[in-house]
PDB file of C-alpha atoms in Angstrom:
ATOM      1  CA  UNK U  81      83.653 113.992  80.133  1.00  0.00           C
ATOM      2  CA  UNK U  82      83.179 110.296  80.821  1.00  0.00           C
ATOM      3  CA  UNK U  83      81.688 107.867  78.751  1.00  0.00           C
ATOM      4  CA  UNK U  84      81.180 104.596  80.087  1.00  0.00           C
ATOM      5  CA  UNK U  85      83.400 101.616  78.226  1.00  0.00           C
ATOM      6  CA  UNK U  86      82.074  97.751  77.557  1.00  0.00           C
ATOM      7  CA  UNK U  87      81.990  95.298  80.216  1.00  0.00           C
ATOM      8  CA  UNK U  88      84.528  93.707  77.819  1.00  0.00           C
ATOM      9  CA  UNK U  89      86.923  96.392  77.866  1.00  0.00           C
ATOM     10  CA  UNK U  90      86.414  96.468  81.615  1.00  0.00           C
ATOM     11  CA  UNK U  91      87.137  92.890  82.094  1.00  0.00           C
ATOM     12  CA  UNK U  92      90.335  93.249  79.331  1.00  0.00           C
ATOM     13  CA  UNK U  93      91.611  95.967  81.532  1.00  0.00           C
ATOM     14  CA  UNK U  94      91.596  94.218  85.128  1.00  0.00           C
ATOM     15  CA  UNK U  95      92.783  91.079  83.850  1.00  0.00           C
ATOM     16  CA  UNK U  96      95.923  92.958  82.439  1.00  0.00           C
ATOM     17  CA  UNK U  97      96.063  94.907  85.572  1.00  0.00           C
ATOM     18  CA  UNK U  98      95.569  91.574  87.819  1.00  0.00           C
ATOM     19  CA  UNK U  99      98.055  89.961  85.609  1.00  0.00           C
ATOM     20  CA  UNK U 100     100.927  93.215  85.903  1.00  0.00           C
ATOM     21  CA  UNK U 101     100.495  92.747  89.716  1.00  0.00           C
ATOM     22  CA  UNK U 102     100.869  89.093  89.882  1.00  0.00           C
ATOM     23  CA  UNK U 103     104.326  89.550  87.938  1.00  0.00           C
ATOM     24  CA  UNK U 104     105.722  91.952  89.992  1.00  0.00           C
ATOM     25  CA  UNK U 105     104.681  89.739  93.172  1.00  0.00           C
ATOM     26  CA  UNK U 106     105.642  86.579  91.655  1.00  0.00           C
ATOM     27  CA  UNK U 107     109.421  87.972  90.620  1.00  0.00           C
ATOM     28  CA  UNK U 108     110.195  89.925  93.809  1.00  0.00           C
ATOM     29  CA  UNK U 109     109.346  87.098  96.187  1.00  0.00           C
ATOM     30  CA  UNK U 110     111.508  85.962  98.808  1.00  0.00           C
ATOM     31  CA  UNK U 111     114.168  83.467  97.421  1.00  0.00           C
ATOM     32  CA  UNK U 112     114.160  81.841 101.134  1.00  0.00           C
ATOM     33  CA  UNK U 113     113.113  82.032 104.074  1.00  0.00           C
ATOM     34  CA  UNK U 114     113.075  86.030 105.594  1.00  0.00           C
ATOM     35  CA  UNK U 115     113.575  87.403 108.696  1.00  0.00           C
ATOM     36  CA  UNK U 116     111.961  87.208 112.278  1.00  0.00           C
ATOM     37  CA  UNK U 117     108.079  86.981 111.887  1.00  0.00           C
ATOM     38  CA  UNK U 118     108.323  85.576 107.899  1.00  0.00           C
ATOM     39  CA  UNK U 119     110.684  82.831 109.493  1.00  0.00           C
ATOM     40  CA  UNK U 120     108.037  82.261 112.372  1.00  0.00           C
ATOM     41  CA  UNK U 121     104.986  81.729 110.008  1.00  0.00           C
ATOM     42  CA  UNK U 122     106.768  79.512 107.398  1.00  0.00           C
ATOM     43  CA  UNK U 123     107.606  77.249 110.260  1.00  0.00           C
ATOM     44  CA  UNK U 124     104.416  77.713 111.489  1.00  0.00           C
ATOM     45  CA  UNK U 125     102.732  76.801 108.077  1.00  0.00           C
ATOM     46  CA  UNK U 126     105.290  73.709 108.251  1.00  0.00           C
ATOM     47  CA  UNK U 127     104.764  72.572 111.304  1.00  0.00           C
ATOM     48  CA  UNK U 128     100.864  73.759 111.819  1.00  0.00           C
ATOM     49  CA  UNK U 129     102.050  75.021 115.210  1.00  0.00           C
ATOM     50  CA  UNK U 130     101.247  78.289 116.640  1.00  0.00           C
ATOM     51  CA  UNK U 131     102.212  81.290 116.228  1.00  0.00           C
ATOM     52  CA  UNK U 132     101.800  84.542 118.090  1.00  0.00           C
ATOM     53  CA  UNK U 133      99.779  84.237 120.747  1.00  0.00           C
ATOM     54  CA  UNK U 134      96.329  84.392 118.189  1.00  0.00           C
ATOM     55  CA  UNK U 135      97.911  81.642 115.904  1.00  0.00           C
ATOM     56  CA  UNK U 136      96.277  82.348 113.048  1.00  0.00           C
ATOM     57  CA  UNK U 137      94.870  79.411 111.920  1.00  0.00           C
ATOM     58  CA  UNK U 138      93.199  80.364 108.721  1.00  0.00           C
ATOM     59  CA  UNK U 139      96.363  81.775 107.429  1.00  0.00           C
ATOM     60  CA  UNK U 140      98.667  78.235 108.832  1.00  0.00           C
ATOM     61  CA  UNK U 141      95.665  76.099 107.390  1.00  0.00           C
ATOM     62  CA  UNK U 142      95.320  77.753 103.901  1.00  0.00           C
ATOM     63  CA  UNK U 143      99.138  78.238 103.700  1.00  0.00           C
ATOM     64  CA  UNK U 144      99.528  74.613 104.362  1.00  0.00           C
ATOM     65  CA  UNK U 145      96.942  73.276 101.982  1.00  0.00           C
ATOM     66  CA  UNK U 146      98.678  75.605  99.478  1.00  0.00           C
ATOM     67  CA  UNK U 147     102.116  74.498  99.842  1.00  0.00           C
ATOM     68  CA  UNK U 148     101.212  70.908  98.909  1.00  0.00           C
ATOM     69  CA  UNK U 149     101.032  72.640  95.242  1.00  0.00           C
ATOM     70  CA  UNK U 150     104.260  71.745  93.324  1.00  0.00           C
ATOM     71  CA  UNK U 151     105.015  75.209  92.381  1.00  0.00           C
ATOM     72  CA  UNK U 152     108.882  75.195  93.804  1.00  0.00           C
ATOM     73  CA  UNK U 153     110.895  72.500  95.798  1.00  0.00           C
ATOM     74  CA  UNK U 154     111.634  74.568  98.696  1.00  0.00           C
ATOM     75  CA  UNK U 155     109.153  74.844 101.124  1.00  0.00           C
ATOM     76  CA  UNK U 156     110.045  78.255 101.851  1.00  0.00           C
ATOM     77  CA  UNK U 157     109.161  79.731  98.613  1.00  0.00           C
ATOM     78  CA  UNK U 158     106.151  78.182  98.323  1.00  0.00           C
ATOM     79  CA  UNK U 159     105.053  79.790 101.475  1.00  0.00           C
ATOM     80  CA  UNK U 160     106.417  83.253 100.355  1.00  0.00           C
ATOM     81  CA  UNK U 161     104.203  82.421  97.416  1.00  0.00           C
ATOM     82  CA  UNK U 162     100.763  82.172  99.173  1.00  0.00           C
ATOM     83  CA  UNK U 163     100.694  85.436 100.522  1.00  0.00           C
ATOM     84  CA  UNK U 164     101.629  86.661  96.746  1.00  0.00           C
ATOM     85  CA  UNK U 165      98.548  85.307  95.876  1.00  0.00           C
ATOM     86  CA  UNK U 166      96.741  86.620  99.010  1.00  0.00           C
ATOM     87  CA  UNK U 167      98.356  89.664  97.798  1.00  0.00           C
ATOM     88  CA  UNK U 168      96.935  89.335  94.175  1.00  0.00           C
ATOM     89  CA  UNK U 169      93.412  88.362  95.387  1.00  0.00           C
ATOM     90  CA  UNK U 170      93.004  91.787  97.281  1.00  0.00           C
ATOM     91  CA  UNK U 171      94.206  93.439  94.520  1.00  0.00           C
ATOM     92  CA  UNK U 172      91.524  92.009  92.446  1.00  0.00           C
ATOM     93  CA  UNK U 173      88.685  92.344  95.555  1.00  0.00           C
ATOM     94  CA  UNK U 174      90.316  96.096  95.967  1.00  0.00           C
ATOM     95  CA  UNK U 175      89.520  96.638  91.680  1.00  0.00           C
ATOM     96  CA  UNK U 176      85.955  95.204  92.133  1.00  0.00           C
ATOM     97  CA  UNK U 177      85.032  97.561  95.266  1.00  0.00           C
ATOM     98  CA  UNK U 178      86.751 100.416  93.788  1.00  0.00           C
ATOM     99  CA  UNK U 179      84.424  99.738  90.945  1.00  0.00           C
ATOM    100  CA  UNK U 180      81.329  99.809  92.891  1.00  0.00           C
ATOM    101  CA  UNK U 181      82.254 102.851  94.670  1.00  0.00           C
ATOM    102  CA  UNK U 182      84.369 105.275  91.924  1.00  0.00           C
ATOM    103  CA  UNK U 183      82.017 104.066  89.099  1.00  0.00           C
ATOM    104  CA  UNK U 184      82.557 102.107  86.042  1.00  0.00           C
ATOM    105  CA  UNK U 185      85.906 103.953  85.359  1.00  0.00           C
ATOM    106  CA  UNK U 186      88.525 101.217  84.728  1.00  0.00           C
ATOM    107  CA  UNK U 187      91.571 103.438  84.691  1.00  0.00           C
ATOM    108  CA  UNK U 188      90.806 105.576  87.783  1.00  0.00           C
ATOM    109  CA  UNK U 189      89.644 102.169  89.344  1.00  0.00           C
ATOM    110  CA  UNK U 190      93.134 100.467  87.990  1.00  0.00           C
ATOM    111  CA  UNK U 191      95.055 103.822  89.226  1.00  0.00           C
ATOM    112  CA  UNK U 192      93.778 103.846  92.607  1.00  0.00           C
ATOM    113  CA  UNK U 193      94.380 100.267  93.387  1.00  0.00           C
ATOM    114  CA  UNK U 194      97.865 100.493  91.789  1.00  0.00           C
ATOM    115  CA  UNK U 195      98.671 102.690  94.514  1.00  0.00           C
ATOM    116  CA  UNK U 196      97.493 100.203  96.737  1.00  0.00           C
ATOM    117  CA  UNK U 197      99.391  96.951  95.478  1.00  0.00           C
ATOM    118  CA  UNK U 198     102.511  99.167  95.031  1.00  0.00           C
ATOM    119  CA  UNK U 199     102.543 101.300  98.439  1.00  0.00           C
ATOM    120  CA  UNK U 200     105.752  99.764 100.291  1.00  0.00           C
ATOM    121  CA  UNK U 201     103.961  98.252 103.119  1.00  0.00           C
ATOM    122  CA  UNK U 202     101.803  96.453 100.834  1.00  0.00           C
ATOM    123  CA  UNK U 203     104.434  94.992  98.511  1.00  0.00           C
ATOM    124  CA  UNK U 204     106.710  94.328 101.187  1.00  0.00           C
ATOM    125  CA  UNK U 205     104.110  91.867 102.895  1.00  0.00           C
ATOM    126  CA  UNK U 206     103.501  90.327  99.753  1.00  0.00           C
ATOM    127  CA  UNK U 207     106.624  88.855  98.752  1.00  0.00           C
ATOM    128  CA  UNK U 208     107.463  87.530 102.134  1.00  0.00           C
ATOM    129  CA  UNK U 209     105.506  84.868 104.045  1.00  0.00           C
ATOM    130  CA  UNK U 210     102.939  87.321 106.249  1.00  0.00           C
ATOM    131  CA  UNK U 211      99.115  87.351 106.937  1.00  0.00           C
ATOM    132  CA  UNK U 212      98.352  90.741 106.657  1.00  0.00           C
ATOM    133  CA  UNK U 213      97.108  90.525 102.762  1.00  0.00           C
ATOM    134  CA  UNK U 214      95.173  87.150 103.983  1.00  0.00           C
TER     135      UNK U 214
END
């Protein structure tokens, strides 16, 4: 049977699961620049040209504001690095609708979305410079 925790122990638990996500991200991210569309969105990040024939402009405009942060010398990484965080902010946005709909459960909630942030397709857009996670 369930019993409902504190919104303290709630909070405690999606921070550590926020923060176990953002590790994983963080270490596996693309040394470099990857291949074919990765290398056409860093450029286009770089260059604020466009890109496919939408040119996603959020993702080119938010990319480039975020690569002004000093987090690596190469611009590459830093770009590789935004959608990490893209990646990390659904993972949180995933916890808090999860919560909503499953109920105040924190480890089913933490479970489910672990699948999520985990599943190859996911995790493989994260590391590299994509916009699907944006």
């Amino acid at each position: 049977m369930y019993t409902p925790t504190s919104p303290l122990r709630r909070h405690i638990t999606y921070l550590l699961a926020v923060v176990a996500v953002a590790l994983v991200y963080i270490i596996s991210t693309a040394p470099s620049v990857y291949t074919n569309d990765s290398a056409e969105f860093t450029l286009g990040i770089y260059t604020q040209g466009i890109v496919h024939s939408t040119g996603y402009p959020t993702y080119l405009l938010m990319g480039r504001v975020f690569t002004w942060l000093p987090f690596h010398p190469e611009f590459a990484v830093r770009a590789n690095l935004f959608s990490a965080v893209a990646g990390i902010v659904t993972f949180y946005c995933l916890l808090r609708l999860c919560e909503i709909i499953v109920g105040y459960d924190p480890l089913l909630t933490v479970g489910v979305c672990g699948l999520f942030a985990f599943a190859p397709e996911i995790w493989s857009h994260a590391v590299v410079a994509e916009v699907y996670l944006l």
